[in-house]
Coordinates of C-alpha atoms and ligand atoms in Angstrom, one line a residue:
M1 CA 16.0 -216.4 -115.7
K2 CA 18.2 -215.4 -118.7
F3 CA 18.2 -211.8 -120.0
N4 CA 16.6 -211.6 -123.5
Y5 CA 19.8 -209.8 -124.7
P6 CA 23.3 -209.3 -123.3
D7 CA 23.3 -206.5 -120.7
D8 CA 26.3 -204.9 -122.5
S9 CA 25.7 -201.2 -122.6
L10 CA 23.9 -198.3 -120.9
A11 CA 22.8 -196.6 -124.2
L12 CA 19.2 -197.8 -123.7
H13 CA 19.2 -196.6 -120.1
T14 CA 16.9 -193.8 -121.4
D15 CA 13.2 -193.2 -121.8
A16 CA 11.7 -194.3 -125.1
Y17 CA 10.6 -190.8 -125.8
E18 CA 14.2 -189.7 -126.1
L19 CA 14.8 -192.2 -128.9
S20 CA 11.5 -191.2 -130.5
M21 CA 12.6 -187.5 -130.5
M22 CA 16.1 -188.5 -131.8
Q23 CA 14.5 -190.3 -134.7
T24 CA 12.5 -187.2 -135.5
Y25 CA 15.5 -184.9 -135.4
W26 CA 17.6 -187.3 -137.4
K27 CA 15.0 -187.9 -140.1
Q28 CA 14.3 -184.2 -140.4
G29 CA 18.0 -183.5 -140.8
V30 CA 18.2 -181.3 -137.7
G31 CA 19.9 -183.8 -135.4
N32 CA 23.3 -182.0 -135.5
R33 CA 21.9 -178.7 -134.7
R34 CA 23.5 -177.3 -131.6
A35 CA 21.3 -177.3 -128.4
V36 CA 21.9 -176.3 -124.8
F37 CA 20.2 -178.3 -122.0
E38 CA 20.5 -177.4 -118.4
A39 CA 19.6 -179.4 -115.3
F40 CA 18.3 -177.7 -112.1
F41 CA 16.0 -178.5 -109.2
R42 CA 13.2 -176.3 -107.8
K43 CA 13.0 -177.1 -104.1
M44 CA 15.7 -177.6 -101.6
P45 CA 15.9 -181.3 -100.4
F46 CA 14.8 -181.9 -96.8
Q47 CA 14.1 -178.1 -96.6
N48 CA 17.8 -177.8 -96.1
G49 CA 19.6 -174.5 -96.6
Y50 CA 22.1 -176.1 -99.1
A51 CA 22.4 -179.3 -101.1
V52 CA 25.6 -181.2 -101.7
Y53 CA 26.4 -181.9 -105.4
A54 CA 27.3 -185.6 -106.2
G55 CA 26.9 -187.8 -109.2
L56 CA 29.4 -186.3 -111.6
D57 CA 31.8 -189.3 -111.4
H58 CA 29.0 -191.7 -112.4
I59 CA 27.9 -189.4 -115.2
I60 CA 31.5 -189.3 -116.5
R61 CA 31.6 -193.1 -116.6
Y62 CA 28.3 -193.2 -118.3
V63 CA 29.2 -190.7 -121.1
K64 CA 32.6 -192.2 -121.6
Q65 CA 31.1 -195.6 -122.4
L66 CA 28.1 -194.3 -124.3
H67 CA 27.6 -196.3 -127.5
F68 CA 25.0 -198.6 -129.0
T69 CA 26.0 -202.3 -129.1
A70 CA 24.9 -204.8 -131.7
S71 CA 22.4 -206.2 -129.2
D72 CA 21.0 -202.7 -128.5
I73 CA 20.3 -202.3 -132.2
D74 CA 18.9 -205.8 -132.5
Y75 CA 16.5 -205.1 -129.6
L76 CA 15.4 -201.7 -131.0
K77 CA 14.8 -203.3 -134.4
S78 CA 12.6 -206.0 -132.7
T79 CA 10.3 -203.3 -131.3
D80 CA 9.4 -202.2 -134.8
Q81 CA 9.3 -198.6 -133.7
Y82 CA 12.5 -197.3 -135.4
D83 CA 13.5 -197.0 -139.0
D84 CA 16.5 -199.0 -140.3
D85 CA 18.4 -195.9 -141.4
F86 CA 18.1 -194.3 -138.0
L87 CA 19.3 -197.6 -136.4
E88 CA 22.3 -197.6 -138.7
Y89 CA 23.1 -194.1 -137.6
L90 CA 23.0 -195.2 -133.9
R91 CA 25.6 -197.8 -134.6
D92 CA 28.3 -195.1 -134.8
F93 CA 26.8 -192.8 -132.1
R94 CA 29.3 -191.1 -129.8
F95 CA 29.0 -188.1 -127.6
T96 CA 30.7 -185.2 -129.5
G97 CA 29.5 -182.2 -127.5
S98 CA 30.5 -180.2 -124.5
I99 CA 29.5 -180.6 -120.8
R100 CA 29.9 -178.3 -117.9
S101 CA 29.0 -179.2 -114.4
F102 CA 29.4 -178.2 -110.7
E103 CA 32.1 -180.3 -109.0
E104 CA 31.2 -183.0 -106.6
G105 CA 31.3 -181.7 -103.0
D106 CA 30.2 -178.2 -104.2
L107 CA 27.1 -176.8 -102.5
V108 CA 24.2 -176.3 -104.9
F109 CA 21.0 -174.4 -104.6
N110 CA 17.5 -174.5 -106.2
H111 CA 16.8 -172.7 -109.4
E112 CA 20.4 -172.7 -110.6
P113 CA 21.8 -174.7 -113.5
I114 CA 24.0 -177.4 -112.0
F115 CA 24.7 -179.4 -115.2
Q116 CA 24.9 -178.1 -118.7
V117 CA 25.1 -180.0 -122.0
D118 CA 26.0 -178.0 -125.2
A119 CA 25.8 -180.6 -128.0
P120 CA 24.1 -181.7 -131.2
I121 CA 20.5 -181.9 -130.1
I122 CA 20.2 -185.6 -130.9
E123 CA 23.0 -186.3 -128.4
G124 CA 21.8 -184.0 -125.6
Q125 CA 18.4 -185.5 -125.8
L126 CA 19.6 -189.1 -125.4
I127 CA 21.5 -188.5 -122.2
E128 CA 18.8 -186.6 -120.3
T129 CA 17.3 -189.6 -118.5
A130 CA 20.5 -191.1 -117.2
I131 CA 21.9 -187.8 -116.0
L132 CA 18.7 -187.0 -114.1
N133 CA 18.6 -190.6 -112.8
I134 CA 22.0 -190.1 -111.3
L135 CA 21.8 -186.6 -110.0
N136 CA 18.3 -187.0 -108.5
Y137 CA 19.6 -189.8 -106.3
Q138 CA 23.1 -188.9 -105.4
I139 CA 22.4 -185.3 -104.5
M140 CA 19.7 -186.4 -102.1
V141 CA 22.0 -188.9 -100.3
A142 CA 25.0 -186.6 -100.2
T143 CA 22.8 -183.9 -98.7
K144 CA 21.1 -186.2 -96.2
A145 CA 24.6 -187.4 -95.2
S146 CA 25.8 -183.9 -94.8
R147 CA 22.9 -183.0 -92.5
I148 CA 23.7 -186.1 -90.4
K149 CA 27.4 -185.3 -90.3
S150 CA 26.7 -181.8 -89.2
I151 CA 24.8 -183.1 -86.2
V152 CA 27.3 -185.8 -85.4
G153 CA 30.2 -183.3 -85.5
D154 CA 33.6 -184.9 -84.9
Q155 CA 32.2 -188.2 -83.9
S156 CA 32.4 -191.1 -86.4
V157 CA 29.4 -192.0 -88.6
M158 CA 29.2 -195.2 -90.5
E159 CA 27.1 -196.0 -93.5
F160 CA 25.1 -199.3 -92.9
G161 CA 22.4 -199.0 -95.6
T162 CA 23.1 -201.5 -98.3
R163 CA 20.6 -204.1 -97.2
R164 CA 17.8 -201.5 -97.2
A165 CA 18.8 -199.6 -100.4
Q166 CA 16.7 -199.6 -103.6
E167 CA 18.8 -202.4 -105.2
L168 CA 22.5 -202.9 -105.8
D169 CA 23.5 -199.8 -107.8
A170 CA 21.8 -197.5 -105.3
S171 CA 23.8 -198.9 -102.4
I172 CA 27.1 -198.5 -104.2
W173 CA 26.5 -195.0 -105.5
G174 CA 24.6 -194.0 -102.3
T175 CA 27.6 -195.1 -100.2
R176 CA 29.9 -193.0 -102.3
A177 CA 27.5 -190.0 -102.1
A178 CA 27.3 -190.5 -98.3
Y179 CA 31.1 -190.4 -98.1
I180 CA 31.2 -187.2 -100.1
G181 CA 28.6 -185.9 -97.6
G182 CA 31.0 -186.5 -94.7
F183 CA 30.4 -190.1 -93.6
N184 CA 33.6 -191.7 -92.3
A185 CA 33.2 -195.3 -93.4
T186 CA 30.9 -197.9 -95.0
S187 CA 29.9 -201.5 -94.3
N188 CA 29.7 -202.1 -98.1
V189 CA 32.9 -203.9 -99.0
R190 CA 32.4 -203.5 -102.7
A191 CA 32.2 -199.8 -102.3
G192 CA 35.5 -200.0 -100.3
K193 CA 37.1 -201.9 -103.2
L194 CA 35.8 -199.7 -106.0
F195 CA 36.2 -196.3 -104.4
G196 CA 38.7 -196.7 -101.6
I197 CA 36.1 -195.8 -98.9
P198 CA 37.3 -197.1 -95.5
I199 CA 35.2 -200.2 -94.6
S200 CA 34.2 -200.9 -91.1
G201 CA 31.7 -203.0 -89.2
T202 CA 30.7 -205.0 -86.1
H203 CA 28.8 -208.2 -86.2
A204 CA 25.1 -209.2 -86.5
H205 CA 22.7 -210.8 -84.1
A206 CA 23.1 -214.0 -86.2
L207 CA 26.5 -214.6 -84.6
V208 CA 25.1 -214.6 -81.1
Q209 CA 22.2 -216.7 -82.2
A210 CA 24.5 -219.1 -83.9
Y211 CA 26.5 -219.7 -80.7
R212 CA 23.3 -219.5 -78.7
N213 CA 24.7 -217.2 -76.0
D214 CA 26.6 -213.9 -75.8
Y215 CA 29.7 -215.5 -74.1
D216 CA 30.4 -218.2 -76.7
A217 CA 29.8 -215.8 -79.5
F218 CA 32.0 -213.0 -78.2
K219 CA 34.7 -215.5 -77.3
A220 CA 34.6 -217.0 -80.8
Y221 CA 34.8 -213.5 -82.3
A222 CA 37.7 -212.6 -80.1
Q223 CA 39.6 -215.8 -81.0
T224 CA 39.3 -214.8 -84.7
H225 CA 39.7 -211.0 -84.7
R226 CA 42.0 -208.5 -83.2
D227 CA 39.6 -205.5 -83.3
C228 CA 36.4 -206.3 -81.5
V229 CA 33.1 -204.5 -81.3
F230 CA 30.5 -206.7 -79.6
L231 CA 26.8 -206.4 -80.3
V232 CA 25.3 -206.5 -76.9
D233 CA 21.5 -206.3 -77.3
T234 CA 20.6 -209.8 -78.6
F235 CA 19.1 -211.0 -75.3
D236 CA 19.5 -208.4 -72.7
T237 CA 21.9 -205.4 -73.1
L238 CA 22.5 -204.6 -69.4
K239 CA 22.1 -208.0 -67.8
S240 CA 23.9 -210.1 -70.4
G241 CA 25.4 -208.3 -73.4
V242 CA 27.6 -205.7 -71.7
P243 CA 28.7 -207.8 -68.7
T244 CA 29.7 -210.6 -71.1
A245 CA 31.6 -208.2 -73.4
I246 CA 33.5 -207.0 -70.3
R247 CA 34.2 -210.5 -69.2
V248 CA 35.5 -211.6 -72.6
A249 CA 37.6 -208.4 -72.9
K250 CA 39.2 -209.1 -69.5
E251 CA 39.8 -212.8 -70.4
F252 CA 41.5 -211.9 -73.7
G253 CA 43.4 -208.9 -72.3
D254 CA 46.0 -207.6 -74.8
K255 CA 45.2 -210.3 -77.3
I256 CA 42.3 -208.1 -78.6
N257 CA 41.6 -204.4 -79.1
F258 CA 38.3 -204.0 -77.3
I259 CA 37.1 -201.2 -79.4
G260 CA 33.4 -201.0 -78.5
V261 CA 30.0 -202.4 -77.9
R262 CA 27.0 -201.8 -80.2
I263 CA 23.4 -201.2 -79.1
D264 CA 20.8 -201.8 -81.8
S265 CA 17.5 -201.6 -79.9
G266 CA 15.6 -200.1 -77.0
D267 CA 16.0 -196.6 -75.5
L268 CA 19.4 -195.6 -76.9
A269 CA 19.7 -192.7 -74.5
S270 CA 19.2 -194.4 -71.2
L271 CA 20.9 -197.6 -72.3
S272 CA 24.0 -195.8 -73.6
K273 CA 24.4 -193.9 -70.4
R274 CA 24.2 -197.1 -68.3
V275 CA 26.5 -199.0 -70.7
R276 CA 29.0 -196.1 -70.4
T277 CA 29.0 -196.3 -66.7
M278 CA 29.4 -200.1 -66.7
L279 CA 32.4 -199.8 -69.1
D280 CA 34.0 -197.1 -67.1
E281 CA 33.6 -198.9 -63.8
A282 CA 35.1 -202.0 -65.4
G283 CA 38.2 -200.0 -66.4
F284 CA 37.4 -199.5 -70.0
P285 CA 36.9 -195.7 -70.3
D286 CA 38.2 -195.6 -73.9
V287 CA 35.9 -198.4 -75.2
K288 CA 33.3 -196.8 -77.4
V289 CA 29.6 -197.1 -77.5
F290 CA 28.2 -197.7 -81.0
A291 CA 24.5 -197.2 -81.7
S292 CA 22.3 -198.1 -84.6
N293 CA 18.6 -198.6 -85.3
G294 CA 16.5 -196.3 -87.5
L295 CA 18.8 -193.3 -86.9
D296 CA 19.0 -190.1 -88.8
E297 CA 19.9 -186.4 -88.0
K298 CA 16.6 -185.9 -86.1
T299 CA 16.9 -189.0 -83.8
I300 CA 20.7 -188.3 -83.3
Q301 CA 20.0 -184.7 -82.3
N302 CA 17.3 -185.8 -79.9
L303 CA 19.5 -188.5 -78.4
K304 CA 22.2 -185.9 -77.9
M305 CA 19.7 -183.6 -76.1
Q306 CA 18.9 -186.5 -73.8
G307 CA 22.6 -186.8 -72.9
A308 CA 23.1 -190.1 -74.7
K309 CA 26.6 -191.4 -74.3
I310 CA 27.1 -192.6 -77.9
D311 CA 30.5 -192.3 -79.7
V312 CA 29.9 -193.9 -83.1
W313 CA 26.7 -193.9 -85.1
G314 CA 25.6 -196.5 -87.7
I315 CA 23.1 -195.3 -90.2
G316 CA 21.2 -197.3 -92.8
T317 CA 17.7 -197.0 -94.0
K318 CA 17.0 -193.4 -93.5
L319 CA 20.2 -192.3 -95.3
I320 CA 20.4 -194.7 -98.2
T321 CA 16.7 -194.3 -99.1
A322 CA 16.7 -190.5 -98.5
Y323 CA 13.8 -191.6 -96.3
D324 CA 12.0 -188.3 -95.8
Q325 CA 12.1 -187.2 -99.4
P326 CA 11.9 -189.7 -102.3
T327 CA 13.3 -187.5 -105.0
L328 CA 15.1 -184.2 -105.6
G329 CA 12.9 -183.4 -108.6
A330 CA 15.8 -182.2 -110.8
V331 CA 14.8 -181.5 -114.4
Y332 CA 16.7 -181.0 -117.6
K333 CA 15.5 -178.3 -119.9
L334 CA 16.3 -177.0 -123.3
V335 CA 17.5 -173.4 -122.9
A336 CA 18.9 -172.6 -126.4
V337 CA 18.8 -174.2 -129.8
E338 CA 20.3 -173.4 -133.3
D339 CA 17.7 -172.0 -135.7
D340 CA 17.4 -172.4 -139.5
N341 CA 20.0 -169.7 -140.0
G342 CA 22.6 -171.4 -137.8
Q343 CA 22.1 -168.9 -134.9
L344 CA 21.8 -170.1 -131.3
V345 CA 18.5 -168.8 -130.1
D346 CA 17.2 -168.9 -126.5
T347 CA 14.1 -171.0 -125.7
I348 CA 11.8 -171.0 -122.7
K349 CA 9.3 -173.4 -121.2
L350 CA 6.4 -171.3 -120.0
S351 CA 4.1 -172.5 -117.3
N352 CA 1.0 -171.2 -115.5
N353 CA 3.1 -171.6 -112.4
V354 CA 5.8 -168.8 -112.4
A355 CA 8.1 -170.9 -110.3
K356 CA 8.1 -173.6 -113.0
M357 CA 9.2 -171.3 -115.8
S358 CA 12.7 -172.1 -117.0
T359 CA 15.3 -169.3 -117.5
P360 CA 16.3 -169.1 -121.1
G361 CA 19.8 -169.0 -122.5
K362 CA 23.1 -170.7 -122.0
K363 CA 24.2 -169.6 -118.5
Q364 CA 27.0 -169.6 -116.0
V365 CA 26.7 -169.7 -112.2
W366 CA 29.1 -167.5 -110.2
R367 CA 29.7 -168.0 -106.6
I368 CA 30.2 -164.6 -105.1
N369 CA 32.5 -164.6 -102.0
D370 CA 33.5 -161.7 -99.9
R371 CA 37.1 -160.9 -100.5
L372 CA 37.9 -160.2 -96.9
D373 CA 36.2 -163.0 -94.9
G374 CA 35.8 -165.5 -97.8
K375 CA 32.1 -166.1 -97.0
S376 CA 29.6 -166.8 -99.8
E377 CA 27.3 -163.8 -100.5
G378 CA 25.2 -165.7 -102.9
D379 CA 25.1 -167.2 -106.4
Y380 CA 24.8 -165.0 -109.4
I381 CA 23.5 -166.5 -112.6
T382 CA 24.6 -164.7 -115.8
L383 CA 24.3 -165.5 -119.5
A384 CA 27.3 -167.4 -120.6
D385 CA 29.0 -164.4 -122.2
E386 CA 29.0 -162.2 -119.1
D387 CA 31.9 -162.0 -116.7
P388 CA 31.2 -160.5 -113.3
R389 CA 35.0 -160.6 -112.5
K390 CA 35.2 -157.5 -114.7
E391 CA 32.7 -155.5 -112.6
E392 CA 33.7 -153.3 -109.6
S393 CA 30.4 -154.0 -107.9
L394 CA 27.4 -156.2 -108.5
N395 CA 23.7 -155.5 -108.1
M396 CA 22.3 -158.8 -106.8
F397 CA 18.5 -159.1 -106.8
N398 CA 16.0 -161.8 -106.2
P399 CA 14.4 -162.5 -109.5
N400 CA 11.1 -163.4 -107.9
F401 CA 11.1 -160.3 -105.7
P402 CA 13.3 -157.8 -107.7
L403 CA 13.0 -155.1 -104.9
Q404 CA 15.0 -157.5 -102.6
Q405 CA 18.5 -156.4 -103.7
K406 CA 21.9 -155.7 -102.5
D407 CA 25.1 -154.1 -104.0
V408 CA 28.2 -156.2 -103.5
S409 CA 31.7 -154.9 -103.9
D410 CA 35.1 -156.3 -103.0
F411 CA 34.1 -159.7 -104.0
I412 CA 35.6 -162.8 -105.6
A413 CA 33.4 -164.4 -108.4
R414 CA 34.1 -168.0 -109.2
P415 CA 32.5 -169.8 -112.2
M416 CA 30.9 -172.9 -110.8
L417 CA 30.0 -174.8 -114.0
K418 CA 33.4 -176.3 -115.0
D419 CA 34.4 -177.8 -118.3
I420 CA 34.1 -181.6 -118.3
W421 CA 33.9 -182.2 -122.0
K422 CA 34.8 -179.7 -124.8
D423 CA 33.6 -180.6 -128.3
G424 CA 33.8 -184.3 -127.6
E425 CA 37.1 -184.2 -125.7
F426 CA 37.2 -185.1 -122.0
V427 CA 39.1 -182.2 -120.4
Y428 CA 38.3 -182.5 -116.7
D429 CA 41.1 -183.2 -114.2
E430 CA 39.2 -185.4 -111.8
P431 CA 39.9 -185.0 -108.0
T432 CA 40.3 -188.0 -105.8
L433 CA 37.3 -189.0 -103.7
D434 CA 39.1 -187.7 -100.5
E435 CA 39.7 -184.4 -102.2
T436 CA 36.0 -184.3 -103.1
R437 CA 35.0 -185.0 -99.5
D438 CA 37.4 -182.3 -98.2
H439 CA 35.9 -180.0 -100.8
R440 CA 32.5 -180.3 -99.2
T441 CA 33.9 -179.4 -95.8
A442 CA 35.7 -176.3 -97.3
S443 CA 32.5 -175.3 -99.2
L444 CA 30.5 -175.5 -96.0
D445 CA 33.1 -173.5 -94.1
A446 CA 32.5 -170.6 -96.6
L447 CA 28.7 -170.7 -95.9
W448 CA 27.3 -168.5 -93.1
D449 CA 25.7 -170.5 -90.3
E450 CA 22.2 -169.2 -90.9
Y451 CA 22.1 -171.2 -94.2
K452 CA 23.4 -174.3 -92.4
R453 CA 21.0 -174.7 -89.5
D454 CA 19.0 -177.9 -90.0
L455 CA 15.6 -176.2 -89.1
N456 CA 14.2 -173.2 -91.1
P457 CA 17.5 -172.1 -92.6
E458 CA 17.7 -168.7 -94.3
V459 CA 17.2 -168.8 -98.0
Y460 CA 20.6 -168.5 -99.8
P461 CA 20.5 -165.9 -102.5
V462 CA 20.4 -167.3 -106.1
D463 CA 20.1 -164.2 -108.2
L464 CA 20.0 -163.4 -111.9
S465 CA 22.1 -160.8 -113.6
Q466 CA 20.1 -157.9 -115.1
K467 CA 20.9 -159.2 -118.6
C468 CA 19.7 -162.7 -117.8
Y469 CA 16.6 -161.3 -116.1
D470 CA 15.8 -158.9 -118.9
N471 CA 16.3 -161.7 -121.4
K472 CA 13.8 -163.9 -119.5
L473 CA 11.2 -161.2 -119.3
A474 CA 11.6 -160.4 -123.0
M475 CA 11.1 -164.0 -123.9
I476 CA 8.0 -164.4 -121.8
H477 CA 6.6 -161.3 -123.4
H478 CA 7.5 -162.6 -126.9
I479 CA 5.8 -165.9 -126.3
H480 CA 2.6 -164.2 -124.9
E481 CA 2.5 -162.1 -128.0
Y482 CA 2.9 -165.1 -130.2
V483 CA 0.2 -167.0 -128.5
K484 CA -2.1 -164.0 -128.9
T485 CA -1.5 -164.0 -132.7
L486 CA -2.9 -167.5 -132.8
G487 CA -6.2 -166.0 -131.9
H488 CA -7.6 -169.0 -129.9
K489 CA -10.1 -168.3 -127.2
E490 CA -9.6 -169.9 -123.7
Ligands
ATP501 N1 15.8 -192.2 -76.3 C1 15.4 -192.2 -77.5 N2 14.8 -191.0 -78.0 C2 14.3 -190.9 -79.2 N3 14.3 -191.9 -80.1 C3 14.9 -193.1 -79.7 C4 15.4 -193.3 -78.4 N4 15.9 -194.5 -78.3 C5 15.6 -195.1 -79.5 N5 15.0 -194.3 -80.3 C6 14.6 -194.5 -81.7 O1 13.3 -195.0 -81.7 C7 13.0 -195.8 -82.8 C8 12.3 -197.1 -82.4 O2 12.9 -197.7 -81.3 P1 12.2 -199.0 -80.7 O3 12.8 -199.1 -79.3 O4 10.7 -198.9 -80.8 O5 12.6 -200.1 -81.6 P2 13.4 -201.3 -81.3 O6 13.9 -201.3 -79.9 O7 14.4 -201.5 -82.4 O8 12.3 -202.4 -81.4 P3 12.7 -203.9 -81.8 O9 12.9 -204.5 -80.5 O10 11.4 -204.3 -82.5 O11 13.9 -203.8 -82.7 C9 14.3 -196.0 -83.5 O12 14.4 -195.2 -84.6 C10 15.3 -195.6 -82.5 O13 16.5 -195.0 -83.1
PRP502 O1 18.4 -199.3 -88.8 P1 19.2 -198.8 -89.9 O2 19.5 -197.4 -89.9 O3 18.6 -199.3 -91.2 O4 20.6 -199.5 -89.7 C1 21.0 -200.8 -90.2 C2 20.4 -201.9 -89.4 O5 20.7 -203.1 -90.1 C3 21.0 -204.0 -89.1 O6 19.9 -204.7 -88.7 P2 19.3 -206.0 -89.2 O7 18.1 -206.3 -88.5 O8 19.2 -206.0 -90.7 O9 20.4 -207.1 -88.9 P3 21.0 -207.6 -87.6 O10 20.7 -209.0 -87.4 O11 22.5 -207.3 -87.7 O12 20.4 -206.7 -86.5 C4 21.7 -203.2 -88.0 O13 21.7 -203.9 -86.8 C5 20.8 -202.0 -88.0 O14 19.8 -202.1 -87.1
NIO503 O1 28.6 -203.7 -89.1 C1 27.5 -203.5 -88.7 O2 27.3 -203.4 -87.5 C2 26.4 -203.4 -89.6 C3 26.5 -203.5 -90.9 C4 25.4 -203.5 -91.7 C5 24.2 -203.2 -91.2 N1 24.0 -203.1 -89.9 C6 25.1 -203.2 -89.1

C-alpha cells in the first residue's frame, strides 16, 4: 500500500491539538511570546529508587530536522482545518528557542524538571508531543536495563528484544536506551551500525530444525564460523543438545572458539547446573552457559538464588516492552509565559489532587553532593535565577512534608539542566555513547545503596528552595482568590 504523501518530515509527528493551539496563537498575534515548558514525571518507574535519563539524542535529531515540507502543508490544507495564512507561516517554521535538559546517563527523579523549553510559545507547543513520546519510552527502557544490569553485576547481558518490540523505531531506540542502562551488546545489527553498540548473538532453533538434528546443525555452524555458541534445547538439552555440542567442539578442536551453549527453555536453574557439570567434566571449564526465555531482573535474581550456573543473559520481551509498566507518564507543562507587558510571568496548573499541581516558574535542578565523600544528598530545585553555589549551607525540605528537612553544608551543587540550544543555536557538546554509558555507572556510584536496592528503595530527596516553594504557595493562593471573585457556586 502506498503512503498518501511522502513520509519526508517529522513536523506532523504531533497531536492535532498542538497545531490547533498554534493557529490560535499565530492568528491572535501572540505566537512569538516567550513561554517556558518543563517536562517531568510523577511516579518512579518500576517503583525503582532512581530512573536513568535517555532520549536526548533522539530529541536533538528531531529538533534539528524540524521543518514543514511541501507535502506536510499540502496534507494540512487537505484537512480543511487550518487557514491559508497560518499554513504559509508554517512553511518557514524553524526552532529558534532555547532548550535545557539533563544529560543521558544522568539519574533523574520524580517531580523534577528533566527537560525545559524556553521559546516562542508557538514553537514550544509544537514539540511537546514528540519530546514526551521519546522520553516516556527511552527512560523506561534505560531504567529497566539498569535494574537488570545491577542484578547481573559483572556478567554480560545481551539485548534480544527487537522481534518483540512495539515496532521498528522502538527496537532501535530501545536498544540504545538499554545500552545506556548498562547492557553489553545487542542482537540488533542496525543498532550496531547506527550507534556502534557491540552486536552479538547465537543461533535460533530454526538452524537445528533445518538440519533436522543437533549434530548436523552444530557441525554446519562450526564449519562456517569461528566463534560458536550452540543452542542446545531444541530436542533435549541434557540428552542431545549438550553432548552434541561437546562432540562437535572436540571434533573441531582449535578450528573453532567454543564460546558457549545457550539454554532457552525449561528449568534454567537445574538445567544450567547440570550443563555446567557436563562441560567441566568434558574439559571445557571456560565455556559459558548462556540463558534466555522471558528473563528480567526478578527471574535473574531468583535464578541466582537457586544457584543457577549462568554466565551470559539474553533479555528480550520484558526489557524492550518495559513489560511491568507501560509508560513513564511524563508530562510537559507551561510554567511561565510572557504577558501583555512583555514580562515573563509564572503559571500554574491547579488540580484537586495536590500531587498533580505543577510547580510554577522557570527552574533549575541542582544535584547536591557531599564535598567529602561525593555522595548525592538530594536534588534541590530552585527558580532559574537562584544559585545555591553561593550559599554556605542549604536548608533542604520536602515540599509535601515541609517539616521533613535537613541543613546541608560542605556540599557541591551541580546544575543538572544543561544548555542544548540557546536562542536557536545548538550549543551542546554531545558525548559519545560509551561516555554516556560510563556516565550512568558514575552517577550510580554517587548514589547511596539505600536508593539503589530493587525492592522498596528509600525515597531520594527532591526538594524545593524556599523561594520556589513560596512562589508556588503564593500562586496557589492567588488562583484560589481569583476563582472566588468569579462567584460561582459548586
Ligand atoms: N528455575 C527457575 N526459577 C524461576 N523461574 C524460571 C526457572 N526456570 C525458568 N524460569 C522462567 O519461567 C518462565 C517460564 O518457563 P517455562 O519453563 O514454563 O517455559 P518454557 O520452558 O519456555 O516453555 P516452552 O517449552 O513452551 O518454551 C520463563 O520466564 C523462565 O525464564
Ligand atoms: O524471551 P525473551 O526475553 O523475549 O528473549 C528473546 C527470545 O527470542 C527468541 O525466541 P524465539 O522463539 O523468537 O526464536 P527462537 O526460534 O530463536 O527460539 C530467543 O530464543 C528468546 O527466547
Ligand atoms: O542471538 C540470539 O541468541 C538471539 C537473538 C534474538 C533473539 N533471541 C536470541
